[in-house]
Tab-separated table of C-alpha atoms and ligand atoms in Angstrom:
chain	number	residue	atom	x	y	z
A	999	UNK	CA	0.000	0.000	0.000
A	1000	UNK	CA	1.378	3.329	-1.527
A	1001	UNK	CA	0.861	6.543	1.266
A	1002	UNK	CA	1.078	9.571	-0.742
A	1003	UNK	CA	2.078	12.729	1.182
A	1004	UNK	CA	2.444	16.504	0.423
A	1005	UNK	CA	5.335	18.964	1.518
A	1006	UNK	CA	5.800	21.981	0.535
A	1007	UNK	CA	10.032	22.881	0.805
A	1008	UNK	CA	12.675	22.318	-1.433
A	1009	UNK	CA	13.405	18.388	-2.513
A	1010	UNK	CA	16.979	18.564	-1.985
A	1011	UNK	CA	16.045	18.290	1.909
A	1012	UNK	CA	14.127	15.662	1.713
A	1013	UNK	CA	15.546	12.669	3.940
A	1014	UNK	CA	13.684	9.828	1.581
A	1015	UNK	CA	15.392	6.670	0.359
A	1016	UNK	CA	15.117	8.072	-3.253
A	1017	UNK	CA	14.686	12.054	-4.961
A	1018	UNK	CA	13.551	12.242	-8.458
A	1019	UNK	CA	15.174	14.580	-10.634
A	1020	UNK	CA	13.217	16.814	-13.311
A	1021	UNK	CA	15.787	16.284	-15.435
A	1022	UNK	CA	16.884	16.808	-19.513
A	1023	UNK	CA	17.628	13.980	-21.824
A	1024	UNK	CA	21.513	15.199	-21.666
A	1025	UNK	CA	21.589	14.151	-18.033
A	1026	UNK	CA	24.330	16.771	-17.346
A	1027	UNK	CA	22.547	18.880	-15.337
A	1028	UNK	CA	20.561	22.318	-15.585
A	1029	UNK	CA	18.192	24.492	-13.848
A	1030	UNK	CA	15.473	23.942	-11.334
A	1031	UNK	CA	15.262	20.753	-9.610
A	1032	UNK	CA	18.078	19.980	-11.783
A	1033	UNK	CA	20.502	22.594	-10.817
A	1034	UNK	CA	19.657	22.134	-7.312
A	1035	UNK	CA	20.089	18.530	-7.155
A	1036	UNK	CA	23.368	18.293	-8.386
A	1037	UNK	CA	24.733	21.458	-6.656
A	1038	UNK	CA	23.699	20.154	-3.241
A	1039	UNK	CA	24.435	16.657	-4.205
A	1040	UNK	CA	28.082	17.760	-5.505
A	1041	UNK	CA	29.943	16.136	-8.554
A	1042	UNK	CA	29.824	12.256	-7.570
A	1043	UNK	CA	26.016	12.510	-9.247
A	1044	UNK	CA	27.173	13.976	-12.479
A	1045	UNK	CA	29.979	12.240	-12.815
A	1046	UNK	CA	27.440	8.832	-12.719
A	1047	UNK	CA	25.508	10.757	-15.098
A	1048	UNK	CA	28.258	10.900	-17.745
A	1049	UNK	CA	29.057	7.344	-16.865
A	1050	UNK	CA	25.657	6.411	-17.864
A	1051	UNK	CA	25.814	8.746	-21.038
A	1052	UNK	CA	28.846	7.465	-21.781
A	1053	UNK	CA	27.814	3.573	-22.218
A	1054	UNK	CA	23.747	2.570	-22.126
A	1055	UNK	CA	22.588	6.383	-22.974
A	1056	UNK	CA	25.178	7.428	-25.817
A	1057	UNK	CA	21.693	9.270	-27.100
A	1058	UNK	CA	20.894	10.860	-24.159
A	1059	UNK	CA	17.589	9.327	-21.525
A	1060	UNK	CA	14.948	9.593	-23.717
A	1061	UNK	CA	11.416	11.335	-22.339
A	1062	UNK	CA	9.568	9.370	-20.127
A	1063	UNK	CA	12.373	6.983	-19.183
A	1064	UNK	CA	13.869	7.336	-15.588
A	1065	UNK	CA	17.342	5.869	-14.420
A	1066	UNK	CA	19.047	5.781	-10.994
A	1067	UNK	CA	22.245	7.291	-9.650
A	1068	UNK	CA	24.035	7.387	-6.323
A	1069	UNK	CA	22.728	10.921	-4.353
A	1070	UNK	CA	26.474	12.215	-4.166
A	1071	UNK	CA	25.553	14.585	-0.542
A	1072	UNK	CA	21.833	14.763	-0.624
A	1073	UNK	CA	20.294	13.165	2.474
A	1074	UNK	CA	19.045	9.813	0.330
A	1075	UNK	CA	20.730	6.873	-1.320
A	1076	UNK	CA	19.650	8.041	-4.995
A	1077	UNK	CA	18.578	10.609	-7.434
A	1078	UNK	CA	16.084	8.881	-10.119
A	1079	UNK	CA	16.620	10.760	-13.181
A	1080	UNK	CA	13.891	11.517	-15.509
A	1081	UNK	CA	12.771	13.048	-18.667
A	1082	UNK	CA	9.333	14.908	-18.166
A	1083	UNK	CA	7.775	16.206	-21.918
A	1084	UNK	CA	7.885	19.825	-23.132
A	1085	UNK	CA	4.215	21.373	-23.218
A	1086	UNK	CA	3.232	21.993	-26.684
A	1087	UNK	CA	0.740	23.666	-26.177
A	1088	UNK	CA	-3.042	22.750	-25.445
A	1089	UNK	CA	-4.360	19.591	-26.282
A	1090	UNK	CA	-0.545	18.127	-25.389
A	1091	UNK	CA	-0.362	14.403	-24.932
A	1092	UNK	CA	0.374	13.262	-21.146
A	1093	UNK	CA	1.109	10.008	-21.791
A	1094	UNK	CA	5.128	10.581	-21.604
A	1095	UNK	CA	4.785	12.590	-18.157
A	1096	UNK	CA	3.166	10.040	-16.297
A	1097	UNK	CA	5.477	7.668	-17.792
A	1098	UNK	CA	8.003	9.726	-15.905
A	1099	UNK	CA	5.809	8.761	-12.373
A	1100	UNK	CA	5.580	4.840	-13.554
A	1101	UNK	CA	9.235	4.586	-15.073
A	1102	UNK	CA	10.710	6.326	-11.549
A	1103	UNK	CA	8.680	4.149	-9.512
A	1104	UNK	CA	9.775	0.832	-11.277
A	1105	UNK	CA	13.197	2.237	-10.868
A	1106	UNK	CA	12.559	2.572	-7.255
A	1107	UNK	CA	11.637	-0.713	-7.454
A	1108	UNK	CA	14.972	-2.226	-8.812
A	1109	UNK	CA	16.826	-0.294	-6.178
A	1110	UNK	CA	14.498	-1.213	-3.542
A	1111	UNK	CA	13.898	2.203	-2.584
A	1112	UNK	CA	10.832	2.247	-0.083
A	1113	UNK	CA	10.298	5.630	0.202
A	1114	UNK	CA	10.562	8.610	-3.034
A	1115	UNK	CA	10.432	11.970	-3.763
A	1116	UNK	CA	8.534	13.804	-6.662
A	1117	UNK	CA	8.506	17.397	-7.705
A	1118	UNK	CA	6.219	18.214	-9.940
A	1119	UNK	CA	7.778	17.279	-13.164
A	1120	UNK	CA	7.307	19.412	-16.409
A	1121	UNK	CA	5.459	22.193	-14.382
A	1122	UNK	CA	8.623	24.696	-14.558
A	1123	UNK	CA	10.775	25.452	-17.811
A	1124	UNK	CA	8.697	22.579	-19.643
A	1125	UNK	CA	5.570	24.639	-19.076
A	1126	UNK	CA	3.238	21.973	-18.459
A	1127	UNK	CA	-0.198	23.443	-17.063
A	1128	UNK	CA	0.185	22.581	-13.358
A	1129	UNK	CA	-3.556	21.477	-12.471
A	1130	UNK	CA	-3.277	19.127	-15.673
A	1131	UNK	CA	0.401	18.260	-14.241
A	1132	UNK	CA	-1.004	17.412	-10.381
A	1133	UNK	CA	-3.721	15.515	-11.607
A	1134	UNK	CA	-1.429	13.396	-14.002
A	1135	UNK	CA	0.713	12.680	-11.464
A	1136	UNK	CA	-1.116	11.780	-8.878
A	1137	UNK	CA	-3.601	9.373	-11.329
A	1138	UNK	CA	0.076	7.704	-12.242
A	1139	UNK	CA	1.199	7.109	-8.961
A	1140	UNK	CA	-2.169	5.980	-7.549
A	1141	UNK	CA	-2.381	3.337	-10.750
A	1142	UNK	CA	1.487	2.356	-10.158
A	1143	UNK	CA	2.148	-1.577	-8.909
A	1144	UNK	CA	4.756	-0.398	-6.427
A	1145	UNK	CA	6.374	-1.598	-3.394
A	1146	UNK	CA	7.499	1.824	-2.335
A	1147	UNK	CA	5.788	2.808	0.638
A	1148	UNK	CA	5.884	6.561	0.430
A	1149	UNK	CA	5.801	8.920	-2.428
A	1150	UNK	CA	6.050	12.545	-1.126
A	1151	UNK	CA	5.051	15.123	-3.484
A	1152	UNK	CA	7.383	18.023	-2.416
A	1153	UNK	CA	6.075	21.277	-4.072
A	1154	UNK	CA	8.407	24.381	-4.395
A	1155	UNK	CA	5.629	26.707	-3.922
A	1156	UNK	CA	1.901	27.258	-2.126
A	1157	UNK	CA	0.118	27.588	-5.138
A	1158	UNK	CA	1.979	24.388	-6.002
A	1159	UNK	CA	1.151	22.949	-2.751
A	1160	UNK	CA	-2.466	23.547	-2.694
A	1161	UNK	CA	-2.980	22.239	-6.755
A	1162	UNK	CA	-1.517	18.703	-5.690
A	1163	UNK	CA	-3.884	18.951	-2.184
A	1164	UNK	CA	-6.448	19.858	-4.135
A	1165	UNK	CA	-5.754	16.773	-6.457
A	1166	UNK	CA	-5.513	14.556	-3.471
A	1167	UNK	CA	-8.571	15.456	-1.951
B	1466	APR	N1	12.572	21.539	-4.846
B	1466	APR	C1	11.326	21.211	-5.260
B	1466	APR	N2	10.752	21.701	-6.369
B	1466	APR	C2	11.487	22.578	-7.096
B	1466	APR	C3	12.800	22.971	-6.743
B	1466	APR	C4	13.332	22.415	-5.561
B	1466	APR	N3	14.571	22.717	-5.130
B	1466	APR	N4	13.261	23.845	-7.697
B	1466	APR	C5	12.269	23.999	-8.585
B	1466	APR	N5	11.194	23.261	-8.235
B	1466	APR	C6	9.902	23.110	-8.911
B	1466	APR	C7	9.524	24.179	-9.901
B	1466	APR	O1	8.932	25.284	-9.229
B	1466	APR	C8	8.513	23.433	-10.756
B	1466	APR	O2	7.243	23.456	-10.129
B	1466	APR	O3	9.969	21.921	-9.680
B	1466	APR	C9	9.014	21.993	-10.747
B	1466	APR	C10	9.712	21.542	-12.028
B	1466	APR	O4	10.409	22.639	-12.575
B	1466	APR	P1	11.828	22.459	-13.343
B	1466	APR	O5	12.869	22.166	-12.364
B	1466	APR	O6	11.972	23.646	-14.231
B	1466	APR	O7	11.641	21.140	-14.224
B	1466	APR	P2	10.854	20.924	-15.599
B	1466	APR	O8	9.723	21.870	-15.780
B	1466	APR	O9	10.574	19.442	-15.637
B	1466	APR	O10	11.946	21.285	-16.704
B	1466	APR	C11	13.076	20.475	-16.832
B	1466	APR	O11	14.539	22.324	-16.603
B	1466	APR	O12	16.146	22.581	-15.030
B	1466	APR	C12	15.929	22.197	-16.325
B	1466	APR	O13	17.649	20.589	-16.753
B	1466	APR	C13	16.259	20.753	-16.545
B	1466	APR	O14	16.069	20.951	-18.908
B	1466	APR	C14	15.423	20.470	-17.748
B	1466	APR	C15	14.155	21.283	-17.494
């Protein structure tokens, strides 16, 4: 049985067994969640990150797809990578982001991680409407066949924090 829990704070403080990673298909790093994962994580998570590029993602981690790295000096064991899709625009296909929820989840899985967190993938530079991105993610995580124990949705912002407790409720 999944718990699902809300916190509104930064993810990098987050004392789970696993924190997912909004990340780019390049791997090597950016802004948001990104930028703050791997500067308070330090360089022993992109330096897995170009190990991975470097043999099974020569292409880069494709959208939707999520992959696991040690957490370098955040407070967890790993940082699940993933690829959340650019919003085109209305009518835009959510398949791929909650992909990003059931990939990171099955990842979790492998690593036996019993206890993740989410932000709220594709709802910063990738634009995604964040109602439609809450509601996604939630439906994905509540559908997922997961052994993880707790997924905490940790929200950057109120407005972000009341969209996902709206969703919940
Ligand atoms: N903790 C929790 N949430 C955060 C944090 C943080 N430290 N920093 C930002 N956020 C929130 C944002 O406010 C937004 O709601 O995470 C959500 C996702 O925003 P982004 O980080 O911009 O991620 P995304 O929209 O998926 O875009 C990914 O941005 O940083 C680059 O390299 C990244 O190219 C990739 C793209």
């Amino acid at each position: 049985m999944t718990t699902i829990t809300l916190v509104q704070g930064d993810i990098t403080e987050q004392r789970v067994d696993a924190i997912v990673n909004a990340a780019n298909s390049s791997l090597l790093g950016g802004g948001g969640v990104d930028g703050a994962i791997h500067r308070r994580g330090g360089p022993a998570i992109l330096n897995a990150c170009r190990d991975l590029r470097a043999s099974h993602y020569g292409a880069g981690l494709p959208t939707g797809e999520a992959v696991a790295t040690t957490a370098g000096d955040l407070p967890a064991e790993w940082v699940i990578h993933t690829v959340g899709p650019v919003w085109q625009g209305p009518g835009s296909d959510p398949t791929l982001l909650a992909s990003c929820y059931r990939e990171s989840l099955r990842v979790a899985d492998e690593v036996g991680a019993r206890s993740v967190a989410f932000p709220a993938i594709s709802t910063g530079v990738y634009r995604w409407p964040v109602e439609e991105a809450a509601r996604v993610a939630v439906e994905a995580v509540r559908a997922a066949e997961t052994g993880v124990e707790e997924v905490r949705f940790v929200l950057f912002d109120e407005r972000m924090f009341w969209v996902f407790t709206a969703e919940l409720s």
